[in-house]
PDB file of N, CA and C in Angstrom:
ATOM      1  N   MET E   1     -16.640  11.549 -19.925  1.00 36.00           N
ATOM      2  CA  MET E   1     -16.535  11.100 -18.573  1.00 36.00           C
ATOM      3  C   MET E   1     -15.325  10.141 -18.398  1.00 36.00           C
ATOM      4  N   PRO E   2     -14.360  10.496 -17.499  1.00 46.00           N
ATOM      5  CA  PRO E   2     -13.199   9.675 -17.258  1.00 46.00           C
ATOM      6  C   PRO E   2     -13.524   8.282 -16.749  1.00 46.00           C
ATOM      7  N   SER E   3     -12.761   7.374 -17.221  1.00 58.00           N
ATOM      8  CA  SER E   3     -12.913   5.969 -16.765  1.00 58.00           C
ATOM      9  C   SER E   3     -12.339   5.839 -15.362  1.00 58.00           C
ATOM     10  N   ARG E   4     -12.579   4.624 -14.774  1.00 66.00           N
ATOM     11  CA  ARG E   4     -12.026   4.327 -13.544  1.00 66.00           C
ATOM     12  C   ARG E   4     -10.446   4.349 -13.564  1.00 66.00           C
ATOM     13  N   GLY E   5      -9.996   3.797 -14.673  1.00 78.00           N
ATOM     14  CA  GLY E   5      -8.554   3.763 -14.857  1.00 78.00           C
ATOM     15  C   GLY E   5      -7.926   5.208 -14.963  1.00 78.00           C
ATOM     16  N   GLU E   6      -8.567   6.039 -15.636  1.00 85.00           N
ATOM     17  CA  GLU E   6      -8.033   7.417 -15.822  1.00 85.00           C
ATOM     18  C   GLU E   6      -8.134   8.140 -14.462  1.00 85.00           C
ATOM     19  N   ASP E   7      -9.194   8.007 -13.687  1.00 88.00           N
ATOM     20  CA  ASP E   7      -9.371   8.618 -12.396  1.00 88.00           C
ATOM     21  C   ASP E   7      -8.290   8.091 -11.459  1.00 88.00           C
ATOM     22  N   PHE E   8      -8.021   6.787 -11.558  1.00 87.00           N
ATOM     23  CA  PHE E   8      -7.013   6.168 -10.665  1.00 87.00           C
ATOM     24  C   PHE E   8      -5.586   6.733 -11.065  1.00 87.00           C
ATOM     25  N   ALA E   9      -5.300   6.817 -12.302  1.00 88.00           N
ATOM     26  CA  ALA E   9      -3.984   7.380 -12.773  1.00 88.00           C
ATOM     27  C   ALA E   9      -3.858   8.838 -12.281  1.00 88.00           C
ATOM     28  N   LYS E  10      -4.872   9.611 -12.418  1.00 91.00           N
ATOM     29  CA  LYS E  10      -4.793  11.009 -11.880  1.00 91.00           C
ATOM     30  C   LYS E  10      -4.522  11.042 -10.385  1.00 91.00           C
ATOM     31  N   MET E  11      -5.297  10.152  -9.649  1.00 90.00           N
ATOM     32  CA  MET E  11      -5.014  10.169  -8.249  1.00 90.00           C
ATOM     33  C   MET E  11      -3.606   9.685  -7.876  1.00 90.00           C
ATOM     34  N   ARG E  12      -3.149   8.672  -8.628  1.00 90.00           N
ATOM     35  CA  ARG E  12      -1.829   8.180  -8.378  1.00 90.00           C
ATOM     36  C   ARG E  12      -0.753   9.246  -8.641  1.00 90.00           C
ATOM     37  N   LYS E  13      -0.855  10.007  -9.588  1.00 92.00           N
ATOM     38  CA  LYS E  13       0.095  11.006  -9.906  1.00 92.00           C
ATOM     39  C   LYS E  13       0.119  12.145  -8.811  1.00 92.00           C
ATOM     40  N   ALA E  14      -0.994  12.397  -8.235  1.00 93.00           N
ATOM     41  CA  ALA E  14      -1.110  13.433  -7.140  1.00 93.00           C
ATOM     42  C   ALA E  14      -0.721  13.013  -5.802  1.00 93.00           C
ATOM     43  N   LEU E  15      -0.452  11.754  -5.616  1.00 95.00           N
ATOM     44  CA  LEU E  15      -0.019  11.222  -4.315  1.00 95.00           C
ATOM     45  C   LEU E  15       1.282  11.821  -3.864  1.00 95.00           C
ATOM     46  N   PRO E  16       1.409  12.003  -2.472  1.00 95.00           N
ATOM     47  CA  PRO E  16       2.726  12.385  -1.970  1.00 95.00           C
ATOM     48  C   PRO E  16       3.755  11.253  -2.265  1.00 95.00           C
ATOM     49  N   PRO E  17       5.029  11.608  -2.255  1.00 95.00           N
ATOM     50  CA  PRO E  17       6.053  10.646  -2.614  1.00 95.00           C
ATOM     51  C   PRO E  17       5.988   9.293  -1.847  1.00 95.00           C
ATOM     52  N   ALA E  18       5.799   9.344  -0.504  1.00 95.00           N
ATOM     53  CA  ALA E  18       5.790   8.137   0.309  1.00 95.00           C
ATOM     54  C   ALA E  18       4.659   7.245  -0.040  1.00 95.00           C
ATOM     55  N   GLN E  19       3.425   7.875  -0.224  1.00 96.00           N
ATOM     56  CA  GLN E  19       2.268   7.126  -0.634  1.00 96.00           C
ATOM     57  C   GLN E  19       2.453   6.507  -1.965  1.00 96.00           C
ATOM     58  N   GLY E  20       2.904   7.287  -2.879  1.00 94.00           N
ATOM     59  CA  GLY E  20       3.161   6.789  -4.324  1.00 94.00           C
ATOM     60  C   GLY E  20       4.108   5.678  -4.281  1.00 94.00           C
ATOM     61  N   ALA E  21       5.162   5.731  -3.569  1.00 94.00           N
ATOM     62  CA  ALA E  21       6.197   4.580  -3.509  1.00 94.00           C
ATOM     63  C   ALA E  21       5.511   3.289  -3.008  1.00 94.00           C
ATOM     64  N   LEU E  22       4.717   3.450  -1.945  1.00 96.00           N
ATOM     65  CA  LEU E  22       4.044   2.201  -1.375  1.00 96.00           C
ATOM     66  C   LEU E  22       3.025   1.675  -2.267  1.00 96.00           C
ATOM     67  N   LEU E  23       2.308   2.514  -2.903  1.00 94.00           N
ATOM     68  CA  LEU E  23       1.214   2.046  -3.835  1.00 94.00           C
ATOM     69  C   LEU E  23       1.892   1.357  -5.063  1.00 94.00           C
ATOM     70  N   HIS E  24       2.998   1.900  -5.556  1.00 93.00           N
ATOM     71  CA  HIS E  24       3.725   1.261  -6.634  1.00 93.00           C
ATOM     72  C   HIS E  24       3.959  -0.170  -6.282  1.00 93.00           C
ATOM     73  N   VAL E  25       4.552  -0.373  -5.145  1.00 94.00           N
ATOM     74  CA  VAL E  25       4.930  -1.824  -4.750  1.00 94.00           C
ATOM     75  C   VAL E  25       3.631  -2.655  -4.636  1.00 94.00           C
ATOM     76  N   LEU E  26       2.623  -2.098  -4.011  1.00 94.00           N
ATOM     77  CA  LEU E  26       1.360  -2.919  -3.801  1.00 94.00           C
ATOM     78  C   LEU E  26       0.743  -3.210  -5.128  1.00 94.00           C
ATOM     79  N   VAL E  27       0.670  -2.279  -6.107  1.00 92.00           N
ATOM     80  CA  VAL E  27       0.124  -2.491  -7.363  1.00 92.00           C
ATOM     81  C   VAL E  27       0.885  -3.537  -8.149  1.00 92.00           C
ATOM     82  N   TYR E  28       2.213  -3.407  -8.182  1.00 91.00           N
ATOM     83  CA  TYR E  28       2.980  -4.386  -8.824  1.00 91.00           C
ATOM     84  C   TYR E  28       2.862  -5.789  -8.367  1.00 91.00           C
ATOM     85  N   ARG E  29       2.660  -5.958  -7.079  1.00 90.00           N
ATOM     86  CA  ARG E  29       2.494  -7.232  -6.442  1.00 90.00           C
ATOM     87  C   ARG E  29       1.019  -7.582  -6.162  1.00 90.00           C
ATOM     88  N   ARG E  30       0.085  -7.033  -6.870  1.00 78.00           N
ATOM     89  CA  ARG E  30      -1.271  -7.073  -6.663  1.00 78.00           C
ATOM     90  C   ARG E  30      -1.744  -8.546  -6.549  1.00 78.00           C
ATOM     91  N   GLY E  31      -2.535  -8.741  -5.483  1.00 81.00           N
ATOM     92  CA  GLY E  31      -3.056 -10.093  -5.268  1.00 81.00           C
ATOM     93  C   GLY E  31      -2.090 -10.956  -4.463  1.00 81.00           C
ATOM     94  N   ARG E  32      -0.894 -10.395  -4.090  1.00 94.00           N
ATOM     95  CA  ARG E  32       0.080 -11.197  -3.295  1.00 94.00           C
ATOM     96  C   ARG E  32       0.433 -10.405  -2.033  1.00 94.00           C
ATOM     97  N   ASP E  33       0.856 -11.066  -1.060  1.00 97.00           N
ATOM     98  CA  ASP E  33       1.278 -10.402   0.211  1.00 97.00           C
ATOM     99  C   ASP E  33       2.568  -9.702  -0.068  1.00 97.00           C
ATOM    100  N   VAL E  34       2.757  -8.508   0.598  1.00 97.00           N
ATOM    101  CA  VAL E  34       3.935  -7.780   0.404  1.00 97.00           C
ATOM    102  C   VAL E  34       4.493  -7.628   1.844  1.00 97.00           C
ATOM    103  N   PRO E  35       5.700  -8.049   2.177  1.00 97.00           N
ATOM    104  CA  PRO E  35       6.251  -7.971   3.606  1.00 97.00           C
ATOM    105  C   PRO E  35       6.372  -6.484   3.973  1.00 97.00           C
ATOM    106  N   ILE E  36       6.142  -6.176   5.181  1.00 97.00           N
ATOM    107  CA  ILE E  36       6.209  -4.784   5.718  1.00 97.00           C
ATOM    108  C   ILE E  36       7.639  -4.376   5.573  1.00 97.00           C
ATOM    109  N   ARG E  37       8.681  -5.206   5.705  1.00 95.00           N
ATOM    110  CA  ARG E  37      10.031  -4.771   5.506  1.00 95.00           C
ATOM    111  C   ARG E  37      10.379  -4.297   4.113  1.00 95.00           C
ATOM    112  N   SER E  38       9.641  -4.924   3.115  1.00 95.00           N
ATOM    113  CA  SER E  38       9.777  -4.452   1.743  1.00 95.00           C
ATOM    114  C   SER E  38       9.215  -3.079   1.507  1.00 95.00           C
ATOM    115  N   LEU E  39       8.072  -2.821   2.116  1.00 96.00           N
ATOM    116  CA  LEU E  39       7.373  -1.585   1.993  1.00 96.00           C
ATOM    117  C   LEU E  39       8.198  -0.482   2.732  1.00 96.00           C
ATOM    118  N   TYR E  40       8.738  -0.843   3.841  1.00 96.00           N
ATOM    119  CA  TYR E  40       9.518   0.142   4.680  1.00 96.00           C
ATOM    120  C   TYR E  40      10.844   0.442   3.881  1.00 96.00           C
ATOM    121  N   ALA E  41      11.441  -0.517   3.187  1.00 95.00           N
ATOM    122  CA  ALA E  41      12.672  -0.331   2.428  1.00 95.00           C
ATOM    123  C   ALA E  41      12.427   0.726   1.275  1.00 95.00           C
ATOM    124  N   LYS E  42      11.203   0.941   0.842  1.00 94.00           N
ATOM    125  CA  LYS E  42      10.917   1.966  -0.125  1.00 94.00           C
ATOM    126  C   LYS E  42      10.956   3.396   0.483  1.00 94.00           C
ATOM    127  N   LEU E  43      10.857   3.522   1.819  1.00 95.00           N
ATOM    128  CA  LEU E  43      10.801   4.756   2.500  1.00 95.00           C
ATOM    129  C   LEU E  43      12.205   5.137   3.111  1.00 95.00           C
ATOM    130  N   GLU E  44      12.787   4.220   3.791  1.00 93.00           N
ATOM    131  CA  GLU E  44      13.984   4.439   4.494  1.00 93.00           C
ATOM    132  C   GLU E  44      15.102   3.460   4.221  1.00 93.00           C
ATOM    133  N   ASN E  45      16.340   3.834   4.530  1.00 91.00           N
ATOM    134  CA  ASN E  45      17.445   2.970   4.286  1.00 91.00           C
ATOM    135  C   ASN E  45      18.028   2.346   5.570  1.00 91.00           C
ATOM    136  N   ASP E  46      17.304   2.589   6.750  1.00 93.00           N
ATOM    137  CA  ASP E  46      17.841   1.956   7.966  1.00 93.00           C
ATOM    138  C   ASP E  46      17.055   0.645   8.276  1.00 93.00           C
ATOM    139  N   ASN E  47      17.471   0.027   9.460  1.00 90.00           N
ATOM    140  CA  ASN E  47      16.824  -1.266   9.800  1.00 90.00           C
ATOM    141  C   ASN E  47      16.349  -1.173  11.190  1.00 90.00           C
ATOM    142  N   PRO E  48      15.256  -0.462  11.476  1.00 94.00           N
ATOM    143  CA  PRO E  48      14.850  -0.384  12.856  1.00 94.00           C
ATOM    144  C   PRO E  48      14.008  -1.659  13.166  1.00 94.00           C
ATOM    145  N   THR E  49      13.415  -1.674  14.392  1.00 94.00           N
ATOM    146  CA  THR E  49      12.594  -2.793  14.827  1.00 94.00           C
ATOM    147  C   THR E  49      11.419  -2.963  13.892  1.00 94.00           C
ATOM    148  N   HIS E  50      10.874  -4.197  13.963  1.00 94.00           N
ATOM    149  CA  HIS E  50       9.740  -4.490  13.181  1.00 94.00           C
ATOM    150  C   HIS E  50       8.500  -3.596  13.550  1.00 94.00           C
ATOM    151  N   ARG E  51       8.430  -3.352  14.881  1.00 95.00           N
ATOM    152  CA  ARG E  51       7.295  -2.493  15.359  1.00 95.00           C
ATOM    153  C   ARG E  51       7.400  -1.150  14.761  1.00 95.00           C
ATOM    154  N   TYR E  52       8.525  -0.435  14.743  1.00 96.00           N
ATOM    155  CA  TYR E  52       8.705   0.798  14.218  1.00 96.00           C
ATOM    156  C   TYR E  52       8.368   0.821  12.722  1.00 96.00           C
ATOM    157  N   GLN E  53       8.816  -0.173  11.962  1.00 96.00           N
ATOM    158  CA  GLN E  53       8.595  -0.375  10.556  1.00 96.00           C
ATOM    159  C   GLN E  53       7.062  -0.360  10.296  1.00 96.00           C
ATOM    160  N   GLN E  54       6.372  -1.184  11.098  1.00 96.00           N
ATOM    161  CA  GLN E  54       4.860  -1.337  10.915  1.00 96.00           C
ATOM    162  C   GLN E  54       4.222   0.004  11.215  1.00 96.00           C
ATOM    163  N   GLN E  55       4.669   0.679  12.272  1.00 96.00           N
ATOM    164  CA  GLN E  55       4.001   1.952  12.555  1.00 96.00           C
ATOM    165  C   GLN E  55       4.219   3.006  11.471  1.00 96.00           C
ATOM    166  N   ARG E  56       5.387   3.046  10.905  1.00 96.00           N
ATOM    167  CA  ARG E  56       5.671   3.992   9.852  1.00 96.00           C
ATOM    168  C   ARG E  56       4.872   3.770   8.635  1.00 96.00           C
ATOM    169  N   VAL E  57       4.873   2.443   8.212  1.00 97.00           N
ATOM    170  CA  VAL E  57       4.135   2.032   7.062  1.00 97.00           C
ATOM    171  C   VAL E  57       2.696   2.108   7.242  1.00 97.00           C
ATOM    172  N   GLY E  58       2.153   1.687   8.375  1.00 96.00           N
ATOM    173  CA  GLY E  58       0.822   1.729   8.686  1.00 96.00           C
ATOM    174  C   GLY E  58       0.177   3.137   8.676  1.00 96.00           C
ATOM    175  N   ALA E  59       0.900   4.166   9.145  1.00 96.00           N
ATOM    176  CA  ALA E  59       0.383   5.490   9.129  1.00 96.00           C
ATOM    177  C   ALA E  59       0.256   5.986   7.657  1.00 96.00           C
ATOM    178  N   ILE E  60       1.213   5.696   6.858  1.00 97.00           N
ATOM    179  CA  ILE E  60       1.082   6.111   5.468  1.00 97.00           C
ATOM    180  C   ILE E  60      -0.017   5.332   4.721  1.00 97.00           C
ATOM    181  N   LEU E  61      -0.136   4.032   4.950  1.00 97.00           N
ATOM    182  CA  LEU E  61      -1.194   3.276   4.335  1.00 97.00           C
ATOM    183  C   LEU E  61      -2.654   3.706   4.707  1.00 97.00           C
ATOM    184  N   SER E  62      -2.703   4.109   6.025  1.00 97.00           N
ATOM    185  CA  SER E  62      -4.050   4.512   6.466  1.00 97.00           C
ATOM    186  C   SER E  62      -4.535   5.815   5.661  1.00 97.00           C
ATOM    187  N   LYS E  63      -3.593   6.777   5.429  1.00 97.00           N
ATOM    188  CA  LYS E  63      -3.994   7.875   4.577  1.00 97.00           C
ATOM    189  C   LYS E  63      -4.178   7.506   3.150  1.00 97.00           C
ATOM    190  N   LEU E  64      -3.419   6.519   2.674  1.00 97.00           N
ATOM    191  CA  LEU E  64      -3.565   6.098   1.334  1.00 97.00           C
ATOM    192  C   LEU E  64      -4.950   5.387   1.109  1.00 97.00           C
ATOM    193  N   ASN E  65      -5.360   4.595   2.064  1.00 97.00           N
ATOM    194  CA  ASN E  65      -6.663   3.921   1.991  1.00 97.00           C
ATOM    195  C   ASN E  65      -7.836   4.927   1.734  1.00 97.00           C
ATOM    196  N   ALA E  66      -7.709   6.051   2.304  1.00 96.00           N
ATOM    197  CA  ALA E  66      -8.765   7.098   2.180  1.00 96.00           C
ATOM    198  C   ALA E  66      -8.850   7.580   0.676  1.00 96.00           C
ATOM    199  N   LYS E  67      -7.658   7.557   0.034  1.00 96.00           N
ATOM    200  CA  LYS E  67      -7.564   7.984  -1.391  1.00 96.00           C
ATOM    201  C   LYS E  67      -7.949   6.850  -2.349  1.00 96.00           C
ATOM    202  N   LEU E  68      -7.791   5.603  -1.823  1.00 95.00           N
ATOM    203  CA  LEU E  68      -8.068   4.453  -2.715  1.00 95.00           C
ATOM    204  C   LEU E  68      -9.561   4.021  -2.662  1.00 95.00           C
ATOM    205  N   ALA E  69     -10.291   4.407  -1.484  1.00 94.00           N
ATOM    206  CA  ALA E  69     -11.689   3.985  -1.449  1.00 94.00           C
ATOM    207  C   ALA E  69     -12.544   4.380  -2.531  1.00 94.00           C
ATOM    208  N   PRO E  70     -12.492   5.643  -3.164  1.00 93.00           N
ATOM    209  CA  PRO E  70     -13.309   5.835  -4.304  1.00 93.00           C
ATOM    210  C   PRO E  70     -13.080   4.953  -5.552  1.00 93.00           C
ATOM    211  N   HIS E  71     -11.973   4.368  -5.509  1.00 93.00           N
ATOM    212  CA  HIS E  71     -11.457   3.460  -6.689  1.00 93.00           C
ATOM    213  C   HIS E  71     -11.757   1.940  -6.297  1.00 93.00           C
ATOM    214  N   LYS E  72     -12.465   1.795  -5.168  1.00 93.00           N
ATOM    215  CA  LYS E  72     -12.832   0.394  -4.766  1.00 93.00           C
ATOM    216  C   LYS E  72     -11.677  -0.502  -4.510  1.00 93.00           C
ATOM    217  N   LEU E  73     -10.588   0.144  -3.939  1.00 94.00           N
ATOM    218  CA  LEU E  73      -9.404  -0.568  -3.550  1.00 94.00           C
ATOM    219  C   LEU E  73      -9.116  -0.283  -2.063  1.00 94.00           C
ATOM    220  N   VAL E  74      -8.444  -1.256  -1.386  1.00 96.00           N
ATOM    221  CA  VAL E  74      -8.089  -1.040  -0.031  1.00 96.00           C
ATOM    222  C   VAL E  74      -6.850  -1.874   0.312  1.00 96.00           C
ATOM    223  N   VAL E  75      -5.982  -1.317   1.193  1.00 96.00           N
ATOM    224  CA  VAL E  75      -4.807  -2.116   1.583  1.00 96.00           C
ATOM    225  C   VAL E  75      -5.148  -2.578   2.969  1.00 96.00           C
ATOM    226  N   ARG E  76      -5.041  -3.906   3.176  1.00 96.00           N
ATOM    227  CA  ARG E  76      -5.262  -4.568   4.406  1.00 96.00           C
ATOM    228  C   ARG E  76      -4.183  -5.536   4.741  1.00 96.00           C
ATOM    229  N   PRO E  77      -4.135  -6.107   5.966  1.00 96.00           N
ATOM    230  CA  PRO E  77      -3.023  -7.093   6.291  1.00 96.00           C
ATOM    231  C   PRO E  77      -3.217  -8.236   5.407  1.00 96.00           C
ATOM    232  N   GLY E  78      -2.163  -8.759   5.007  1.00 95.00           N
ATOM    233  CA  GLY E  78      -2.144  -9.947   4.188  1.00 95.00           C
ATOM    234  C   GLY E  78      -2.453 -11.212   4.831  1.00 95.00           C
ATOM    235  N   GLU E  79      -2.374 -12.353   4.155  1.00 95.00           N
ATOM    236  CA  GLU E  79      -2.689 -13.614   4.811  1.00 95.00           C
ATOM    237  C   GLU E  79      -1.542 -14.116   5.780  1.00 95.00           C
ATOM    238  N   LYS E  80      -0.351 -13.702   5.330  1.00 96.00           N
ATOM    239  CA  LYS E  80       0.851 -14.110   6.176  1.00 96.00           C
ATOM    240  C   LYS E  80       1.062 -13.010   7.205  1.00 96.00           C
ATOM    241  N   ARG E  81       1.794 -13.394   8.230  1.00 95.00           N
ATOM    242  CA  ARG E  81       2.125 -12.409   9.323  1.00 95.00           C
ATOM    243  C   ARG E  81       3.062 -11.313   8.734  1.00 95.00           C
ATOM    244  N   ARG E  82       2.942 -10.092   9.275  1.00 95.00           N
ATOM    245  CA  ARG E  82       3.781  -9.033   8.911  1.00 95.00           C
ATOM    246  C   ARG E  82       3.773  -8.707   7.378  1.00 95.00           C
ATOM    247  N   THR E  83       2.609  -8.780   6.810  1.00 97.00           N
ATOM    248  CA  THR E  83       2.435  -8.378   5.384  1.00 97.00           C
ATOM    249  C   THR E  83       1.212  -7.544   5.176  1.00 97.00           C
ATOM    250  N   TYR E  84       1.199  -6.806   4.125  1.00 97.00           N
ATOM    251  CA  TYR E  84      -0.041  -6.122   3.662  1.00 97.00           C
ATOM    252  C   TYR E  84      -0.313  -6.533   2.218  1.00 97.00           C
ATOM    253  N   ARG E  85      -1.554  -6.328   1.728  1.00 96.00           N
ATOM    254  CA  ARG E  85      -1.931  -6.665   0.430  1.00 96.00           C
ATOM    255  C   ARG E  85      -2.911  -5.688  -0.092  1.00 96.00           C
ATOM    256  N   LEU E  86      -2.897  -5.389  -1.367  1.00 95.00           N
ATOM    257  CA  LEU E  86      -3.915  -4.569  -2.021  1.00 95.00           C
ATOM    258  C   LEU E  86      -5.065  -5.400  -2.431  1.00 95.00           C
ATOM    259  N   TYR E  87      -6.335  -5.016  -2.011  1.00 94.00           N
ATOM    260  CA  TYR E  87      -7.495  -5.813  -2.321  1.00 94.00           C
ATOM    261  C   TYR E  87      -8.406  -4.918  -3.108  1.00 94.00           C
ATOM    262  N   ASP E  88      -9.200  -5.601  -4.045  1.00 92.00           N
ATOM    263  CA  ASP E  88     -10.186  -4.866  -4.841  1.00 92.00           C
ATOM    264  C   ASP E  88     -11.541  -5.175  -4.145  1.00 92.00           C
ATOM    265  N   ILE E  89     -12.072  -4.155  -3.515  1.00 88.00           N
ATOM    266  CA  ILE E  89     -13.378  -4.352  -2.723  1.00 88.00           C
ATOM    267  C   ILE E  89     -14.610  -4.279  -3.515  1.00 88.00           C
ATOM    268  N   ALA E  90     -14.479  -3.916  -4.879  1.00 81.00           N
ATOM    269  CA  ALA E  90     -15.685  -4.003  -5.785  1.00 81.00           C
ATOM    270  C   ALA E  90     -16.211  -5.357  -5.870  1.00 81.00           C
ATOM    271  N   SER E  91     -15.417  -6.427  -5.755  1.00 70.00           N
ATOM    272  CA  SER E  91     -15.840  -7.806  -5.941  1.00 70.00           C
ATOM    273  C   SER E  91     -16.325  -8.379  -4.628  1.00 70.00           C
ATOM    274  N   GLU E  92     -16.281  -7.600  -3.532  1.00 64.00           N
ATOM    275  CA  GLU E  92     -16.715  -8.109  -2.227  1.00 64.00           C
ATOM    276  C   GLU E  92     -18.147  -7.940  -2.025  1.00 64.00           C
TER     277      GLU E  92
END
């Protein structure tokens, strides 16, 4: 029977590129807030309005959350404004 870590690794490898890029940043900074502009920079090279950045990142994170749910993880807004954070919901 695969462990939670093995299942997570398989899911991570199967993600579309945009979701994989955002998850990489969130996992690397686990437990800390990640500014939306940093997440957006992993997707695009331009500098649009903050609202557009949030909409673009938010749409991808919404789909990513559905894939993280079986692993007891969720991406939610961080403690600071204009940030997201990866949370372990198994401990909640």
